[in-house]
Amino acid sequence: MAIRMIRQLGDEVLTKKCKEIKEITPRIQELVDDMLETMYEANGVGLAAPQVGILKRLVVIDVGEGPIVLINPRIIATKGEQTGDEGCLSLPGKAGVVTRPAYVKVEAWNDKMERFEMEGEALLARAFCHEIDHLDGHMYVEKVEGELHDVTYEEEEE
Ligand code: ZN
């Protein structure tokens, strides 16, 4: 496993639409492992493949309940609304207020290419939306209400 460089806002790789993963090759498995390690090292709760320069539809998330690997994820249901601070490892030290659904259900494939569905509320729902946006070349800053603000070191970033 290896730590990969996290691309920062302004890097054009973060504006591109990612391609579906068709099969789990050893390179994809290595990417999954590296992304998890990179996310934990950066104290993030989520990381999308384009953030490490790979234009594939792959996301890792851990909101404190263990690692989640989402391959080709898609939002299939949402409910309600939540408004709160959001940050991103591609824009360290900043956060902004974003409104997201309070509940999100995703379909995705795991690292054995088995389809599954997963529901999330609160931070997990927010992470699903934030990370899946990355796969279509979007950053949360496009959705921020008002201005970005600085965050202190202790705050978690997505
Ligand atoms: Zn992000």
PDB file of C-alpha atoms and ligand atoms in Angstrom:
ATOM      1  CA  MET A   1       0.000   0.000   0.000  1.00  0.00           C
ATOM      2  CA  ALA A   2       1.074   3.526  -0.605  1.00  0.00           C
ATOM      3  CA  ILE A   3      -0.015   7.059   0.146  1.00  0.00           C
ATOM      4  CA  ARG A   4      -1.051   8.842  -3.034  1.00  0.00           C
ATOM      5  CA  MET A   5      -0.841  12.566  -3.669  1.00  0.00           C
ATOM      6  CA  ILE A   6      -4.181  14.312  -3.167  1.00  0.00           C
ATOM      7  CA  ARG A   7      -4.974  16.653  -6.042  1.00  0.00           C
ATOM      8  CA  GLN A   8      -6.013  20.146  -5.043  1.00  0.00           C
ATOM      9  CA  LEU A   9      -8.803  22.420  -6.265  1.00  0.00           C
ATOM     10  CA  GLY A  10      -7.653  23.975  -9.544  1.00  0.00           C
ATOM     11  CA  ASP A  11      -6.269  20.673 -10.863  1.00  0.00           C
ATOM     12  CA  GLU A  12      -8.281  19.915 -13.973  1.00  0.00           C
ATOM     13  CA  VAL A  13      -8.511  16.205 -13.133  1.00  0.00           C
ATOM     14  CA  LEU A  14     -11.094  17.249 -10.506  1.00  0.00           C
ATOM     15  CA  THR A  15     -13.381  18.645 -13.224  1.00  0.00           C
ATOM     16  CA  LYS A  16     -13.602  15.505 -15.379  1.00  0.00           C
ATOM     17  CA  LYS A  17     -16.282  12.839 -15.536  1.00  0.00           C
ATOM     18  CA  CYS A  18     -14.982   9.443 -14.393  1.00  0.00           C
ATOM     19  CA  LYS A  19     -15.374   6.135 -16.220  1.00  0.00           C
ATOM     20  CA  GLU A  20     -17.173   3.047 -14.903  1.00  0.00           C
ATOM     21  CA  ILE A  21     -15.100   0.170 -13.582  1.00  0.00           C
ATOM     22  CA  LYS A  22     -15.808  -3.001 -15.556  1.00  0.00           C
ATOM     23  CA  GLU A  23     -13.749  -5.508 -13.579  1.00  0.00           C
ATOM     24  CA  ILE A  24     -11.573  -5.687 -10.499  1.00  0.00           C
ATOM     25  CA  THR A  25      -8.010  -5.964 -11.714  1.00  0.00           C
ATOM     26  CA  PRO A  26      -4.991  -6.098  -9.395  1.00  0.00           C
ATOM     27  CA  ARG A  27      -4.455  -2.409 -10.231  1.00  0.00           C
ATOM     28  CA  ILE A  28      -7.968  -1.527  -9.080  1.00  0.00           C
ATOM     29  CA  GLN A  29      -7.504  -3.524  -5.871  1.00  0.00           C
ATOM     30  CA  GLU A  30      -4.241  -1.677  -5.243  1.00  0.00           C
ATOM     31  CA  LEU A  31      -6.005   1.633  -5.901  1.00  0.00           C
ATOM     32  CA  VAL A  32      -8.707   0.759  -3.334  1.00  0.00           C
ATOM     33  CA  ASP A  33      -6.048  -0.073  -0.718  1.00  0.00           C
ATOM     34  CA  ASP A  34      -4.045   3.069  -1.486  1.00  0.00           C
ATOM     35  CA  MET A  35      -7.118   5.302  -1.365  1.00  0.00           C
ATOM     36  CA  LEU A  36      -8.110   3.944   2.060  1.00  0.00           C
ATOM     37  CA  GLU A  37      -4.595   4.481   3.371  1.00  0.00           C
ATOM     38  CA  THR A  38      -4.440   7.977   1.859  1.00  0.00           C
ATOM     39  CA  MET A  39      -7.843   8.921   3.342  1.00  0.00           C
ATOM     40  CA  TYR A  40      -6.898   7.703   6.835  1.00  0.00           C
ATOM     41  CA  GLU A  41      -3.501   9.405   6.708  1.00  0.00           C
ATOM     42  CA  ALA A  42      -5.226  12.700   5.801  1.00  0.00           C
ATOM     43  CA  ASN A  43      -7.891  12.235   8.519  1.00  0.00           C
ATOM     44  CA  GLY A  44     -10.643  12.429   5.911  1.00  0.00           C
ATOM     45  CA  VAL A  45     -14.030  10.713   5.956  1.00  0.00           C
ATOM     46  CA  GLY A  46     -14.117  10.163   2.209  1.00  0.00           C
ATOM     47  CA  LEU A  47     -11.983  10.119  -0.904  1.00  0.00           C
ATOM     48  CA  ALA A  48     -12.862   9.751  -4.583  1.00  0.00           C
ATOM     49  CA  ALA A  49     -10.501   8.314  -7.218  1.00  0.00           C
ATOM     50  CA  PRO A  50     -10.151  11.576  -9.200  1.00  0.00           C
ATOM     51  CA  GLN A  51      -8.721  13.150  -6.033  1.00  0.00           C
ATOM     52  CA  VAL A  52      -5.710  10.882  -6.498  1.00  0.00           C
ATOM     53  CA  GLY A  53      -5.667  11.538 -10.246  1.00  0.00           C
ATOM     54  CA  ILE A  54      -7.538   8.418 -11.411  1.00  0.00           C
ATOM     55  CA  LEU A  55     -10.651   8.982 -13.544  1.00  0.00           C
ATOM     56  CA  LYS A  56     -12.567   5.915 -12.371  1.00  0.00           C
ATOM     57  CA  ARG A  57     -15.888   5.642 -10.525  1.00  0.00           C
ATOM     58  CA  LEU A  58     -14.530   4.564  -7.156  1.00  0.00           C
ATOM     59  CA  VAL A  59     -15.102   6.072  -3.720  1.00  0.00           C
ATOM     60  CA  VAL A  60     -13.948   5.168  -0.216  1.00  0.00           C
ATOM     61  CA  ILE A  61     -15.701   6.449   2.901  1.00  0.00           C
ATOM     62  CA  ASP A  62     -15.292   5.961   6.645  1.00  0.00           C
ATOM     63  CA  VAL A  63     -17.498   8.033   8.930  1.00  0.00           C
ATOM     64  CA  GLY A  64     -16.152   6.215  11.974  1.00  0.00           C
ATOM     65  CA  GLU A  65     -18.006   2.940  11.413  1.00  0.00           C
ATOM     66  CA  GLY A  66     -15.416   1.166   9.269  1.00  0.00           C
ATOM     67  CA  PRO A  67     -14.346   1.404   5.648  1.00  0.00           C
ATOM     68  CA  ILE A  68     -16.909   1.523   2.837  1.00  0.00           C
ATOM     69  CA  VAL A  69     -15.806   0.876  -0.752  1.00  0.00           C
ATOM     70  CA  LEU A  70     -18.209   1.992  -3.472  1.00  0.00           C
ATOM     71  CA  ILE A  71     -17.573   1.012  -7.077  1.00  0.00           C
ATOM     72  CA  ASN A  72     -19.745   2.686  -9.741  1.00  0.00           C
ATOM     73  CA  PRO A  73     -21.983   4.179  -7.024  1.00  0.00           C
ATOM     74  CA  ARG A  74     -25.291   5.815  -7.899  1.00  0.00           C
ATOM     75  CA  ILE A  75     -27.829   7.595  -5.719  1.00  0.00           C
ATOM     76  CA  ILE A  76     -31.169   5.786  -6.054  1.00  0.00           C
ATOM     77  CA  ALA A  77     -33.232   7.548  -3.366  1.00  0.00           C
ATOM     78  CA  THR A  78     -33.081  10.645  -1.188  1.00  0.00           C
ATOM     79  CA  LYS A  79     -35.244  12.105   1.552  1.00  0.00           C
ATOM     80  CA  GLY A  80     -35.322  15.364   3.469  1.00  0.00           C
ATOM     81  CA  GLU A  81     -32.664  18.002   3.839  1.00  0.00           C
ATOM     82  CA  GLN A  82     -29.683  18.803   6.044  1.00  0.00           C
ATOM     83  CA  THR A  83     -27.696  22.014   6.029  1.00  0.00           C
ATOM     84  CA  GLY A  84     -24.221  22.087   7.490  1.00  0.00           C
ATOM     85  CA  ASP A  85     -20.503  22.542   7.066  1.00  0.00           C
ATOM     86  CA  GLU A  86     -18.672  20.520   4.471  1.00  0.00           C
ATOM     87  CA  GLY A  87     -14.984  20.267   3.675  1.00  0.00           C
ATOM     88  CA  CYS A  88     -12.786  18.419   1.217  1.00  0.00           C
ATOM     89  CA  LEU A  89      -9.278  16.951   1.211  1.00  0.00           C
ATOM     90  CA  SER A  90      -8.765  18.749  -2.109  1.00  0.00           C
ATOM     91  CA  LEU A  91      -9.247  22.087  -0.334  1.00  0.00           C
ATOM     92  CA  PRO A  92      -7.652  21.669   3.091  1.00  0.00           C
ATOM     93  CA  GLY A  93      -8.335  24.151   5.864  1.00  0.00           C
ATOM     94  CA  LYS A  94     -11.596  25.399   4.357  1.00  0.00           C
ATOM     95  CA  ALA A  95     -15.272  24.592   4.830  1.00  0.00           C
ATOM     96  CA  GLY A  96     -18.584  25.924   3.637  1.00  0.00           C
ATOM     97  CA  VAL A  97     -22.278  25.428   4.264  1.00  0.00           C
ATOM     98  CA  VAL A  98     -23.945  23.001   1.858  1.00  0.00           C
ATOM     99  CA  THR A  99     -27.505  21.658   1.856  1.00  0.00           C
ATOM    100  CA  ARG A 100     -27.766  17.921   1.119  1.00  0.00           C
ATOM    101  CA  PRO A 101     -30.471  15.292   1.540  1.00  0.00           C
ATOM    102  CA  ALA A 102     -30.870  14.016   5.109  1.00  0.00           C
ATOM    103  CA  TYR A 103     -31.164  10.438   3.850  1.00  0.00           C
ATOM    104  CA  VAL A 104     -29.468   8.898   0.823  1.00  0.00           C
ATOM    105  CA  LYS A 105     -29.666   5.369  -0.562  1.00  0.00           C
ATOM    106  CA  VAL A 106     -26.955   4.279  -2.978  1.00  0.00           C
ATOM    107  CA  GLU A 107     -26.429   1.292  -5.179  1.00  0.00           C
ATOM    108  CA  ALA A 108     -22.842   0.264  -5.778  1.00  0.00           C
ATOM    109  CA  TRP A 109     -20.574  -2.706  -6.356  1.00  0.00           C
ATOM    110  CA  ASN A 110     -18.026  -4.013  -3.881  1.00  0.00           C
ATOM    111  CA  ASP A 111     -14.458  -5.111  -4.576  1.00  0.00           C
ATOM    112  CA  LYS A 112     -15.754  -8.526  -5.662  1.00  0.00           C
ATOM    113  CA  MET A 113     -18.081  -6.819  -8.152  1.00  0.00           C
ATOM    114  CA  GLU A 114     -21.152  -7.805  -6.143  1.00  0.00           C
ATOM    115  CA  ARG A 115     -23.999  -5.284  -6.284  1.00  0.00           C
ATOM    116  CA  PHE A 116     -25.326  -3.930  -3.002  1.00  0.00           C
ATOM    117  CA  GLU A 117     -27.428  -1.112  -1.653  1.00  0.00           C
ATOM    118  CA  MET A 118     -26.597   1.033   1.341  1.00  0.00           C
ATOM    119  CA  GLU A 119     -28.524   3.679   3.246  1.00  0.00           C
ATOM    120  CA  GLY A 120     -27.015   6.635   5.035  1.00  0.00           C
ATOM    121  CA  GLU A 121     -28.192   9.536   7.157  1.00  0.00           C
ATOM    122  CA  ALA A 122     -26.447  12.601   8.577  1.00  0.00           C
ATOM    123  CA  LEU A 123     -22.701  12.571   7.817  1.00  0.00           C
ATOM    124  CA  LEU A 124     -22.864   9.359   5.771  1.00  0.00           C
ATOM    125  CA  ALA A 125     -25.626  10.771   3.517  1.00  0.00           C
ATOM    126  CA  ARG A 126     -23.526  13.916   3.068  1.00  0.00           C
ATOM    127  CA  ALA A 127     -20.420  11.858   2.266  1.00  0.00           C
ATOM    128  CA  PHE A 128     -22.279   9.792  -0.362  1.00  0.00           C
ATOM    129  CA  CYS A 129     -23.376  12.985  -2.149  1.00  0.00           C
ATOM    130  CA  HIS A 130     -20.029  14.753  -1.824  1.00  0.00           C
ATOM    131  CA  GLU A 131     -17.941  11.827  -3.093  1.00  0.00           C
ATOM    132  CA  ILE A 132     -20.301  10.867  -5.938  1.00  0.00           C
ATOM    133  CA  ASP A 133     -20.229  14.514  -7.084  1.00  0.00           C
ATOM    134  CA  HIS A 134     -16.438  14.146  -7.457  1.00  0.00           C
ATOM    135  CA  LEU A 135     -16.999  11.302  -9.953  1.00  0.00           C
ATOM    136  CA  ASP A 136     -18.857  13.740 -12.206  1.00  0.00           C
ATOM    137  CA  GLY A 137     -16.219  16.447 -11.869  1.00  0.00           C
ATOM    138  CA  HIS A 138     -17.993  18.522  -9.236  1.00  0.00           C
ATOM    139  CA  MET A 139     -16.715  20.009  -5.986  1.00  0.00           C
ATOM    140  CA  TYR A 140     -18.800  21.105  -3.015  1.00  0.00           C
ATOM    141  CA  VAL A 141     -17.583  24.684  -3.482  1.00  0.00           C
ATOM    142  CA  GLU A 142     -20.027  24.956  -6.421  1.00  0.00           C
ATOM    143  CA  LYS A 143     -22.880  24.411  -3.932  1.00  0.00           C
ATOM    144  CA  VAL A 144     -21.703  26.471  -0.974  1.00  0.00           C
ATOM    145  CA  GLU A 145     -24.197  28.903   0.488  1.00  0.00           C
ATOM    146  CA  GLY A 146     -22.355  32.107   1.305  1.00  0.00           C
ATOM    147  CA  GLU A 147     -18.576  32.178   1.723  1.00  0.00           C
ATOM    148  CA  LEU A 148     -16.010  29.503   2.467  1.00  0.00           C
ATOM    149  CA  HIS A 149     -14.456  29.857   5.899  1.00  0.00           C
ATOM    150  CA  ASP A 150     -11.302  28.615   7.573  1.00  0.00           C
ATOM    151  CA  VAL A 151     -11.497  25.530   9.763  1.00  0.00           C
ATOM    152  CA  THR A 152      -9.375  24.755  12.757  1.00  0.00           C
ATOM    153  CA  TYR A 153      -7.052  21.788  12.725  1.00  0.00           C
ATOM    154  CA  GLU A 154      -9.305  19.565  14.836  1.00  0.00           C
ATOM    155  CA  GLU A 155     -12.341  19.696  12.573  1.00  0.00           C
ATOM    156  CA  GLU A 156     -12.970  16.752  10.320  1.00  0.00           C
ATOM    157  CA  GLU A 157     -12.797  17.188   6.608  1.00  0.00           C
ATOM    158  CA  GLU A 158     -14.554  15.144   3.996  1.00  0.00           C
TER     159      GLU A 158
HETATM  160 ZN    ZN B   1     -14.072  16.123  -1.646  1.00  0.00          ZN
END
